[in-house]
PDB file of C-alpha atoms and ligand atoms in Angstrom:
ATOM      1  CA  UNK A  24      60.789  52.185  54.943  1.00  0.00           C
ATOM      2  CA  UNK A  25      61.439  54.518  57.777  1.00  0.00           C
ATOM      3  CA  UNK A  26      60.691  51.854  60.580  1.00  0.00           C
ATOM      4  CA  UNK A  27      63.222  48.971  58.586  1.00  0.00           C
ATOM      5  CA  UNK A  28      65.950  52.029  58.419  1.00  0.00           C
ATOM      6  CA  UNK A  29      65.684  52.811  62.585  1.00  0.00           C
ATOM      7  CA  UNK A  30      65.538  49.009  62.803  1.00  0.00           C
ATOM      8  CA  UNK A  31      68.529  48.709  60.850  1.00  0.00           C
ATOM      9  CA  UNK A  32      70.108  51.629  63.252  1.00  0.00           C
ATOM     10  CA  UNK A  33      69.161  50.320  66.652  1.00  0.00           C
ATOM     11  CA  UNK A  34      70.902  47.100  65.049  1.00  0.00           C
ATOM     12  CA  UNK A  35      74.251  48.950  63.937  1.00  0.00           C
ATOM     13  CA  UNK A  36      74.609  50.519  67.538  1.00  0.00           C
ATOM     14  CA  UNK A  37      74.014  47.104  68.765  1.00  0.00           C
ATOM     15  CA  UNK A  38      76.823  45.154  66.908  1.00  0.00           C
ATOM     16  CA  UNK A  39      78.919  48.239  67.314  1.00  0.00           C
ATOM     17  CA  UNK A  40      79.082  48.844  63.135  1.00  0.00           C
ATOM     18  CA  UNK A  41      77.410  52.558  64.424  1.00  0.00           C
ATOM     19  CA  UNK A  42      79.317  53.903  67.043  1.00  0.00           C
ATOM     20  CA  UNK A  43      78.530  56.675  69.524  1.00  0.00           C
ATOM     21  CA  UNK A  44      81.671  59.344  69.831  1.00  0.00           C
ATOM     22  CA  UNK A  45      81.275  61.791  72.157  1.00  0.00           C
ATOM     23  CA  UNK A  46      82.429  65.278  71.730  1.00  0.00           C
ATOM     24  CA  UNK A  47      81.725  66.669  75.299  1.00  0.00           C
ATOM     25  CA  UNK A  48      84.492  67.978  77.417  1.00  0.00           C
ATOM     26  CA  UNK A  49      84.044  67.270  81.447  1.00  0.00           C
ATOM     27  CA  UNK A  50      82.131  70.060  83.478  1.00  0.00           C
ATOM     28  CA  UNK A  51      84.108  70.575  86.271  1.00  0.00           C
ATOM     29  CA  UNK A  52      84.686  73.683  88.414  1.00  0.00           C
ATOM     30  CA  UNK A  53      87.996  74.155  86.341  1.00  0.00           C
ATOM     31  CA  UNK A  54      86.205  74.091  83.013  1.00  0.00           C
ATOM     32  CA  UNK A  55      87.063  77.633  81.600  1.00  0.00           C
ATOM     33  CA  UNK A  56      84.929  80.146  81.026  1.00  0.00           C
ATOM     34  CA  UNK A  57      85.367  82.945  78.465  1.00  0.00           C
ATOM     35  CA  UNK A  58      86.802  85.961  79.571  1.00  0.00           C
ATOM     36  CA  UNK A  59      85.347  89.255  78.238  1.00  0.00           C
ATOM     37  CA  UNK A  60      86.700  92.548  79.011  1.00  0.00           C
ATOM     38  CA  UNK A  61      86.353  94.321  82.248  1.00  0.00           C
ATOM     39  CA  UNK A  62      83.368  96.949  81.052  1.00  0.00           C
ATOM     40  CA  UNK A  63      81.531  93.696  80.110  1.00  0.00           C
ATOM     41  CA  UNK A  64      79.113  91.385  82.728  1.00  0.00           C
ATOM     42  CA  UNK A  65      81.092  88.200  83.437  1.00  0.00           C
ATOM     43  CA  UNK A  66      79.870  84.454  83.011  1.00  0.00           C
ATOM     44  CA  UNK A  67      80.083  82.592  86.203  1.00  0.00           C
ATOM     45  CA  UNK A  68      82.057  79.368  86.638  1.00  0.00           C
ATOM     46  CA  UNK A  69      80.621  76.001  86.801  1.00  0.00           C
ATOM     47  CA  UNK A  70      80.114  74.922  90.626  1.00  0.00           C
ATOM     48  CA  UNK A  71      79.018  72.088  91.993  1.00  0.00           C
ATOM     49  CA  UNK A  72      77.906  71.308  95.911  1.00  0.00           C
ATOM     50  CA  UNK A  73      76.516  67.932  97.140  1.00  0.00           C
ATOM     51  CA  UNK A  74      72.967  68.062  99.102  1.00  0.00           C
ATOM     52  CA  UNK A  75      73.221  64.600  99.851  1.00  0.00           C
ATOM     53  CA  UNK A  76      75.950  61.838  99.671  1.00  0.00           C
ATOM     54  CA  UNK A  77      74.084  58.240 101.420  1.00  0.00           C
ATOM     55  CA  UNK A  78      74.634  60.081 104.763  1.00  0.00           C
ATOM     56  CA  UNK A  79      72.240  62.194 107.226  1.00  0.00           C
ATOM     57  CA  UNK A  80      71.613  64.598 104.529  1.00  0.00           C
ATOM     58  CA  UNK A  81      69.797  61.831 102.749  1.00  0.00           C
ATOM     59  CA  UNK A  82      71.001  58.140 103.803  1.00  0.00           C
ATOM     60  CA  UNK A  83      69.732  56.531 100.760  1.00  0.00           C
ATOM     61  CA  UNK A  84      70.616  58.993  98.173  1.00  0.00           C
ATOM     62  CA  UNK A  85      73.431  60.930  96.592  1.00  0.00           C
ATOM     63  CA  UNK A  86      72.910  64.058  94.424  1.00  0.00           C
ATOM     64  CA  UNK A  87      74.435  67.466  93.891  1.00  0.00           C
ATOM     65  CA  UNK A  88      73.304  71.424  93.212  1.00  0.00           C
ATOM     66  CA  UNK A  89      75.093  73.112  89.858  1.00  0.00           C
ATOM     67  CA  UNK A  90      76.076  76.698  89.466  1.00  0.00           C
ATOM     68  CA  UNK A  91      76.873  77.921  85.472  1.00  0.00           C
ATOM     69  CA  UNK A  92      76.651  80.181  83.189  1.00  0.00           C
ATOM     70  CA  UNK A  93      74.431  78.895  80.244  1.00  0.00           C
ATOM     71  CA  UNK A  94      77.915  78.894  78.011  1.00  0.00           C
ATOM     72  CA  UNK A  95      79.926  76.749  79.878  1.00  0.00           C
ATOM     73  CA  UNK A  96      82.290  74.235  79.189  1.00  0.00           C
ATOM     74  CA  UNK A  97      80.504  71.786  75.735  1.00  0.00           C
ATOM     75  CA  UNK A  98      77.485  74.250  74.819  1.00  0.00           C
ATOM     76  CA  UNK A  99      74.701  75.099  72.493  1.00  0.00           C
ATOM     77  CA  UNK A 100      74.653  78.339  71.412  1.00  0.00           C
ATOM     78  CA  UNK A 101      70.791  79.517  70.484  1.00  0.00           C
ATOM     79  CA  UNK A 102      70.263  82.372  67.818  1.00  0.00           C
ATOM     80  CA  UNK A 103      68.814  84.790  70.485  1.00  0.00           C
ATOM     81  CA  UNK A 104      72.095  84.608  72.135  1.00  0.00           C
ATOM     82  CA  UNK A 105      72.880  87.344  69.998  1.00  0.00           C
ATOM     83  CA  UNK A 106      71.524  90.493  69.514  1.00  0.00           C
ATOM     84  CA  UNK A 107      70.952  89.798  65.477  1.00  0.00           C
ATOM     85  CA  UNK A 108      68.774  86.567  66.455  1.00  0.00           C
ATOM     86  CA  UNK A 109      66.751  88.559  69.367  1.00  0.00           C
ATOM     87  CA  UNK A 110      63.372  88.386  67.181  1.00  0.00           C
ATOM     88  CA  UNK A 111      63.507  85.197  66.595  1.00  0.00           C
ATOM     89  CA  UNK A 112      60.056  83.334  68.575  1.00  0.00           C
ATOM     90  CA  UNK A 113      61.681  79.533  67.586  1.00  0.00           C
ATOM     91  CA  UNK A 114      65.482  81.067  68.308  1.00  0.00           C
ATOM     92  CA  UNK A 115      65.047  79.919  72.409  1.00  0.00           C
ATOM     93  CA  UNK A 116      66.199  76.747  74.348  1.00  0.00           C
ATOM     94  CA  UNK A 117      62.909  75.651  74.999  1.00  0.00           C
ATOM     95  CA  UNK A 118      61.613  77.140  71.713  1.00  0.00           C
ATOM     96  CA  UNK A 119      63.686  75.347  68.771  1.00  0.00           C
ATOM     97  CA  UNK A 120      62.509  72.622  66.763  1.00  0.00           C
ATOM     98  CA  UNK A 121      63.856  69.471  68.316  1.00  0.00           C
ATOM     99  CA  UNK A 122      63.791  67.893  64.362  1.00  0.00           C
ATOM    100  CA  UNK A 123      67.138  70.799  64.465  1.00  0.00           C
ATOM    101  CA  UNK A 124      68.972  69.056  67.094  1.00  0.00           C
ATOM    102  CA  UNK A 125      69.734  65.738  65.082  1.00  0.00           C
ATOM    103  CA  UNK A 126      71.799  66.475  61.856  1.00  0.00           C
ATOM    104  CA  UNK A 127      75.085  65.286  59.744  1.00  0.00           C
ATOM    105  CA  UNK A 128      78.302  67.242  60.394  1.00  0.00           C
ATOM    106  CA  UNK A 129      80.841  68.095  57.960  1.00  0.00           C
ATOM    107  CA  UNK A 130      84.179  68.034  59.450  1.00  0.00           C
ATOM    108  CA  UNK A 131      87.112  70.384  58.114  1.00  0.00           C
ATOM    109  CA  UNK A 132      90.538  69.431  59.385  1.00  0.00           C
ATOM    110  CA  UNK A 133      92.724  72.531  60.470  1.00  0.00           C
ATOM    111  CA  UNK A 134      95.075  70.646  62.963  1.00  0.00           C
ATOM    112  CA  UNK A 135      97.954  71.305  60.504  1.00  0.00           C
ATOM    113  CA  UNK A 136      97.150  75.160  60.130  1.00  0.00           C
ATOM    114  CA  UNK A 137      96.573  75.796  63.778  1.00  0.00           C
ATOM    115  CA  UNK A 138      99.747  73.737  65.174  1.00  0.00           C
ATOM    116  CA  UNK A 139     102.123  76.231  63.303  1.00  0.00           C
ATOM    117  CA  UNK A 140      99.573  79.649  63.838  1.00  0.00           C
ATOM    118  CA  UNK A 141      97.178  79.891  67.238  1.00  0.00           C
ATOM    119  CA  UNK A 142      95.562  82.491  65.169  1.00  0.00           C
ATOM    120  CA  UNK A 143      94.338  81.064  62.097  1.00  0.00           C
ATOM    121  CA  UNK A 144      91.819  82.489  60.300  1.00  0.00           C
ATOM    122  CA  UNK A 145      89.504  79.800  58.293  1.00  0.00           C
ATOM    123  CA  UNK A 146      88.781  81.128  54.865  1.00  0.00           C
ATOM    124  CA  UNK A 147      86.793  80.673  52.145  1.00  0.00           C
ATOM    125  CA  UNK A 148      89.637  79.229  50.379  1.00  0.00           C
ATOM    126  CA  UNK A 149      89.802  76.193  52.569  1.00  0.00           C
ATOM    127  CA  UNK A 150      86.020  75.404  52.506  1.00  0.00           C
ATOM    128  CA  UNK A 151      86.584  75.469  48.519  1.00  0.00           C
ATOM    129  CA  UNK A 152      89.680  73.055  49.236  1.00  0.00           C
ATOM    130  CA  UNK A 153      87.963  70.659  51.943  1.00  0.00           C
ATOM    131  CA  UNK A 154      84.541  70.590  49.343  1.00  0.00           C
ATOM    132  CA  UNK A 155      86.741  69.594  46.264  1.00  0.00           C
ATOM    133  CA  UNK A 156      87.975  66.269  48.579  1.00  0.00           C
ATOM    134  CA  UNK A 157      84.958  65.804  50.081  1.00  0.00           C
ATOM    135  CA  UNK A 158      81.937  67.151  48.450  1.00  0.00           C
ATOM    136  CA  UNK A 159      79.782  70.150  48.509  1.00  0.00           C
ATOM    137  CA  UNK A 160      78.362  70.667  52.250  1.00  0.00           C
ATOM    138  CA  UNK A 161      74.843  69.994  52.201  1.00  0.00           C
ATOM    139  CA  UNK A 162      71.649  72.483  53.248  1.00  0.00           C
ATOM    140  CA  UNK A 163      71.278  71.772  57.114  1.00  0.00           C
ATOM    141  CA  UNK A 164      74.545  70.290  57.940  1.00  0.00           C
ATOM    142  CA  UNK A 165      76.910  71.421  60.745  1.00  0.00           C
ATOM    143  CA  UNK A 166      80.073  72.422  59.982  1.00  0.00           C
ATOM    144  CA  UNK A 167      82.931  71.398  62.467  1.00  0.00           C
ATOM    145  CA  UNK A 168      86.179  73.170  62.646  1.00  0.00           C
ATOM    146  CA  UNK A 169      88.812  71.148  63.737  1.00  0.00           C
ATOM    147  CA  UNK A 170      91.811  72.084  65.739  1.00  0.00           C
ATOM    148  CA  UNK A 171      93.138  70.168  67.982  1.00  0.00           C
ATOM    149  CA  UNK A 172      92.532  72.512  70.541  1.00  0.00           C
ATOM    150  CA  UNK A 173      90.583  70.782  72.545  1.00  0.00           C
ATOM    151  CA  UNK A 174      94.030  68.577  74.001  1.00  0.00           C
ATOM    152  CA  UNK A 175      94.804  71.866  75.973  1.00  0.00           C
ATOM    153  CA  UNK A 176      92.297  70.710  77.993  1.00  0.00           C
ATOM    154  CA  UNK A 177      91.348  72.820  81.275  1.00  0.00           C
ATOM    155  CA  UNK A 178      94.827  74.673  80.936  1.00  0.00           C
ATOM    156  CA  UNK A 179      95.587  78.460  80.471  1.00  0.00           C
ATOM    157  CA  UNK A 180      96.293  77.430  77.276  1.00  0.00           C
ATOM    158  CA  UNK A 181      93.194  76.457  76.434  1.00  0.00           C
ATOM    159  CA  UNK A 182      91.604  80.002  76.658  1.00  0.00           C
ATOM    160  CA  UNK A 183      95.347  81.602  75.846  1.00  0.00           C
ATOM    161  CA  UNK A 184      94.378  84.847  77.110  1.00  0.00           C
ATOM    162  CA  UNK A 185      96.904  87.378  76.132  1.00  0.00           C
ATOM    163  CA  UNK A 186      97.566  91.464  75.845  1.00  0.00           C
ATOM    164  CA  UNK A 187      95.740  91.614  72.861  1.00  0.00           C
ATOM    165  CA  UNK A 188      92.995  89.191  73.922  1.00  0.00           C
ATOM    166  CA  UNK A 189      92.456  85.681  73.091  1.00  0.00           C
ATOM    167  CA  UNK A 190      95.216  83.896  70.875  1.00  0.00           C
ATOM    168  CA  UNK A 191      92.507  81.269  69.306  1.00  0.00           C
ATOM    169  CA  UNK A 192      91.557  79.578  65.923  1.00  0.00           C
ATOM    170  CA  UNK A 193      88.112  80.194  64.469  1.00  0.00           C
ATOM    171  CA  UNK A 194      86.535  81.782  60.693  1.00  0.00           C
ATOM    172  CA  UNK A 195      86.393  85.097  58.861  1.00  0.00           C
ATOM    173  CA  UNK A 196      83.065  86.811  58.483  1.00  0.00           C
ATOM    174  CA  UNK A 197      83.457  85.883  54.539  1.00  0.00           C
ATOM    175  CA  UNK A 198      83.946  82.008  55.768  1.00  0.00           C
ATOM    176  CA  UNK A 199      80.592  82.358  57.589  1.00  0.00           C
ATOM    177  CA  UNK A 200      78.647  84.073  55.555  1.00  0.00           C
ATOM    178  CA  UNK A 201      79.484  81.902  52.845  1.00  0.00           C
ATOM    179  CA  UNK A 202      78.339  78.776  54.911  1.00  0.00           C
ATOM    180  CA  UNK A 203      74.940  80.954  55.965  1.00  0.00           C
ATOM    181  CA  UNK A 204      74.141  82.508  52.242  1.00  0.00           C
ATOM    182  CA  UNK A 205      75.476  79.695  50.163  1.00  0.00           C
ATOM    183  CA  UNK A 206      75.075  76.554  51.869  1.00  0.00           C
ATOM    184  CA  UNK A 207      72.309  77.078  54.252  1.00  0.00           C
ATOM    185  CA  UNK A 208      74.341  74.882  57.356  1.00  0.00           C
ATOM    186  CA  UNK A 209      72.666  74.242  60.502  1.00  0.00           C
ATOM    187  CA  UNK A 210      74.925  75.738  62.869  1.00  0.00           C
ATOM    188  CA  UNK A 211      79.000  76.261  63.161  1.00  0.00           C
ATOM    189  CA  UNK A 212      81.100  74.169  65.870  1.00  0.00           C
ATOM    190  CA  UNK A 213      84.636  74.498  67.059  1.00  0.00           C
ATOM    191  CA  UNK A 214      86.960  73.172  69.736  1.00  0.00           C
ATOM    192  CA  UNK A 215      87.421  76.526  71.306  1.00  0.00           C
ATOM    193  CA  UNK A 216      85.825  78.130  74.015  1.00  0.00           C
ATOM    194  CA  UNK A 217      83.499  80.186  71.747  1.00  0.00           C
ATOM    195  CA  UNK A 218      82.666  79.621  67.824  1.00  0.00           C
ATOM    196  CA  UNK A 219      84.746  82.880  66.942  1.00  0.00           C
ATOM    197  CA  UNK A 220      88.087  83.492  66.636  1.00  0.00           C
ATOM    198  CA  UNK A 221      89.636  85.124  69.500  1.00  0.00           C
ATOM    199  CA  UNK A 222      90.774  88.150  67.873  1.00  0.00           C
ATOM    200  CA  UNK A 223      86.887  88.403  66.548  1.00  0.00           C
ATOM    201  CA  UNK A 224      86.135  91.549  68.116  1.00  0.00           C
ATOM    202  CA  UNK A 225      87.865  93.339  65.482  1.00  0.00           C
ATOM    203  CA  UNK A 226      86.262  91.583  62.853  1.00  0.00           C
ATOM    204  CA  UNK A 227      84.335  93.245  60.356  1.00  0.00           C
ATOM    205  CA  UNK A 228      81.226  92.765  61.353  1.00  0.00           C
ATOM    206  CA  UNK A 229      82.704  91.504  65.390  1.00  0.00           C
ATOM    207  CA  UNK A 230      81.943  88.442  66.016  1.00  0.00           C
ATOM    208  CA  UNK A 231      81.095  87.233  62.755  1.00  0.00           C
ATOM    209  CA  UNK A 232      80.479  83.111  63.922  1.00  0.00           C
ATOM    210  CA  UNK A 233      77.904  84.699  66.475  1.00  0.00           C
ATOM    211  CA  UNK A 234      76.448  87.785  64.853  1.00  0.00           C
ATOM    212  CA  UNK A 235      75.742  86.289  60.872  1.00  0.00           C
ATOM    213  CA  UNK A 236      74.874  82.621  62.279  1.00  0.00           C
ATOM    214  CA  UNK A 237      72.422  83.878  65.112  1.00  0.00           C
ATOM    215  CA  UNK A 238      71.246  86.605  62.433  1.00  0.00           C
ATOM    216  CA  UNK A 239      69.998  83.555  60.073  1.00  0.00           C
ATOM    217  CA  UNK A 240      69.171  81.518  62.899  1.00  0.00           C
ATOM    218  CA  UNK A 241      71.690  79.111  62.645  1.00  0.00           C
ATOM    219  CA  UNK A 242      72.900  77.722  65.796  1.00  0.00           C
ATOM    220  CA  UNK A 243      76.923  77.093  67.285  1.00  0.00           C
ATOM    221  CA  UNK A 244      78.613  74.734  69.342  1.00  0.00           C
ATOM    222  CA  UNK A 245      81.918  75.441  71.153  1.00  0.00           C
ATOM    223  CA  UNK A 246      84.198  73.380  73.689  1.00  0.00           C
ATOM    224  CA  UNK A 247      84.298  70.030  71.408  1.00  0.00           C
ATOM    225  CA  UNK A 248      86.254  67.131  71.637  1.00  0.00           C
ATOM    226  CA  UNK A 249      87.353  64.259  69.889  1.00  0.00           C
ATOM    227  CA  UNK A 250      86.336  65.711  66.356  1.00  0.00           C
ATOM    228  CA  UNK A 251      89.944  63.653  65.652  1.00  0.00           C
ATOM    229  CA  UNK A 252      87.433  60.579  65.480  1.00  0.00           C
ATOM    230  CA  UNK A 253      84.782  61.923  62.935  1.00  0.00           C
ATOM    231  CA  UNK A 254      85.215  61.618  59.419  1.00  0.00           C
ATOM    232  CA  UNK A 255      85.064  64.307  57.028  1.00  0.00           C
ATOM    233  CA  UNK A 256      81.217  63.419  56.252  1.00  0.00           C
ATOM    234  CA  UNK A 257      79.172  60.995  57.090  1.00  0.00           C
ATOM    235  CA  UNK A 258      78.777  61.465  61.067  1.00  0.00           C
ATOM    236  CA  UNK A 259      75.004  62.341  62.237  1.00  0.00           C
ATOM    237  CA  UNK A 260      74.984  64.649  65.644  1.00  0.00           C
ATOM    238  CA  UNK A 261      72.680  64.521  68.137  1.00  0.00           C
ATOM    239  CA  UNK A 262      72.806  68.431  69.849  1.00  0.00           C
ATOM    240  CA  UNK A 263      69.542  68.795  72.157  1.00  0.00           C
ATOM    241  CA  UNK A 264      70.343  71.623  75.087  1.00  0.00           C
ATOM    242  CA  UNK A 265      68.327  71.790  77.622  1.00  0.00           C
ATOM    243  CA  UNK A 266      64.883  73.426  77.487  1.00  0.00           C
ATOM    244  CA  UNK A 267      65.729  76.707  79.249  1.00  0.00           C
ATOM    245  CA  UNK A 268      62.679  78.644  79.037  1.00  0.00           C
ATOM    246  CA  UNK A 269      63.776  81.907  77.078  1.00  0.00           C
ATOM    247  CA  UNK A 270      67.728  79.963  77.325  1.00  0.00           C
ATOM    248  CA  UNK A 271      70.240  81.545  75.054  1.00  0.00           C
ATOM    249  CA  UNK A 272      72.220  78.455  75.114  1.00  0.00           C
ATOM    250  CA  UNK A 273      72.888  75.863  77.695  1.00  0.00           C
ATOM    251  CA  UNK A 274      75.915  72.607  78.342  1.00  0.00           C
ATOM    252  CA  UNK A 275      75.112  69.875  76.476  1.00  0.00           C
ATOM    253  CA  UNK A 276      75.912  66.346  75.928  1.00  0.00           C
ATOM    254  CA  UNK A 277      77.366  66.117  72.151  1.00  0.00           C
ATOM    255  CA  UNK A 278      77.060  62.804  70.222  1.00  0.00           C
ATOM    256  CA  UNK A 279      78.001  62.003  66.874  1.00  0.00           C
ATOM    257  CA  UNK A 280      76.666  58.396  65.235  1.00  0.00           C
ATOM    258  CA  UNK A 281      79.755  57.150  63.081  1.00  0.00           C
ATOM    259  CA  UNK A 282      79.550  54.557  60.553  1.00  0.00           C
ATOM    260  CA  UNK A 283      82.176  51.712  61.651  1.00  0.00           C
TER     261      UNK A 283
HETATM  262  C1  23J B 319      79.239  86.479  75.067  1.00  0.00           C
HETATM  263  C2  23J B 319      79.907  87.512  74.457  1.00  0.00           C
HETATM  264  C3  23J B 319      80.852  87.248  73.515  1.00  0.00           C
HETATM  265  C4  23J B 319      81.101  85.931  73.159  1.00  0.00           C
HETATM  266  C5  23J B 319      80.438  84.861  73.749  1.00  0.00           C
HETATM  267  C6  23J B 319      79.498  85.163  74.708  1.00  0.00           C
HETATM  268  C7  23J B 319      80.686  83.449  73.367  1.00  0.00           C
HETATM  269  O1  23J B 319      81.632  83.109  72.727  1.00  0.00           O
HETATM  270  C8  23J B 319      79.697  82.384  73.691  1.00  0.00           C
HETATM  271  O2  23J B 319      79.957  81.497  74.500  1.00  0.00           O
HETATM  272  O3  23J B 319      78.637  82.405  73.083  1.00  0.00           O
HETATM  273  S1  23J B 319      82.300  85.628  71.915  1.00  0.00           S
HETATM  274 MN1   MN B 320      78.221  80.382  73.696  1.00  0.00          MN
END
């Protein structure tokens, strides 16, 4: 049963009826990085310096050394990345259960919302609207929040640092804890630089995305792209970061398998 299903998958991505989208934005030394405030320790930018390029560094080979903080650019957020998820043995890089990195996404459309308000707050109220058109989210699922955002691309606007700190989508604390406590989702992925909103430090608790979805273990992803070609259910994601011994998160490569 099993082996005649991958069969049937390996041919699907063959005749292209399965396609491969991928949601990872380009790491490049202008990818941003989130800004914290000034009493906080900075993330450093992504760097990149060749060794060798088929010359007398190394005639017959080309490679390069890379510079980054582990949340940089498309990453993986891991539940010790916060303090709530510190205890957690299975909560590291290396230390996850790979059978975690390959599950179905639910995708909830907020283009509309966000075009008219760089601030908006996901509620409750819209998962109850997006699960009466699409169904209930399942136990294990990811749940994508999409924005548009990522079409800013590498810009100021993409981070749109202001006065007041970051003018960004993202959820409420109810929003996640209702996807933690009452759906049991894998993890929580945006197109933004971080999976909270940017005005999340005054959140009750702050950081909500980070703080309730490390707290149960749940993972995040941040910096997507092309969520625009997922449907609302129905895509399976493939989200393996590297194995970082004790890693709090790392890039990653970000594929979703979509039914033609
Ligand atoms: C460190 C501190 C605050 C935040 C973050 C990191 C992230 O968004 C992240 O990339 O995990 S909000
Ligand atoms: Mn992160």
């Amino acid at each position: 049963m099993s082996a005649t299903l991958l069969t049937q998958l390996a041919a699907a991505l063959a005749n292209n009826t399965v396609r491969v989208v991928d949601l990872t934005q380009t790491l490049r030394p202008s990818t941003p990085v989130i800004q914290l405030p000034p009493e906080f320790a900075p993330s450093n930018p992504f760097t990149i310096s060749e060794i060798s390029h088929y010359d007398s560094r190394g005639p017959g080979w080309y490679w390069n050394n890379l510079s980054m903080g582990e949340h940089t650019g498309t990453h993986f957020d891991a539940p010790v990345h916060w303090v709530t998820g510190q205890h957690y043995a299975d909560g590291f890089t290396d230390t996850i259960p790979a059978q975690r990195f390959v599950a179905p996404a639910c995708v909830i459309d907020c283009t509309k919302e966000v075009a008219t308000d760089e601030k908006f707050v996901l509620e409750v109220p819209h998962i109850d609207t997006w699960e009466k058109q699409h169904g209930k989210i399942p136990a294990g699922a990811w749940v994508l929040m999409r924005t548009g955002w990522s079409t800013r691309g590498d810009s100021p606007a993409f981070l749109n640092m202001k006065a007041d700190g970051p003018h960004s989508p993202g959820p409420s604390a109810a929003a996640i804890t209702f996807l933690v406590k009452e759906r049991d989702v894998n993890g929580w992925g945006v197109e933004a630089v971080g999976t909270d909103h940017g005005q999340a430090f005054a959140f009750e608790p702050a950081f909500p995305a980070h703080n309730l979805m490390h707290g149960a273990k749940k993972f995040g992803l941040a910096s997507l792209c092309n969520l625009d070609q997922l449907p609302p259910t129905g895509a399976l994601l493939i989200t393996p970061p590297l194995k970082i011994a004790k890693g709090s998160g790392s890039p990653l490569r970000v594929l979703a398998l979509v039914a033609a």
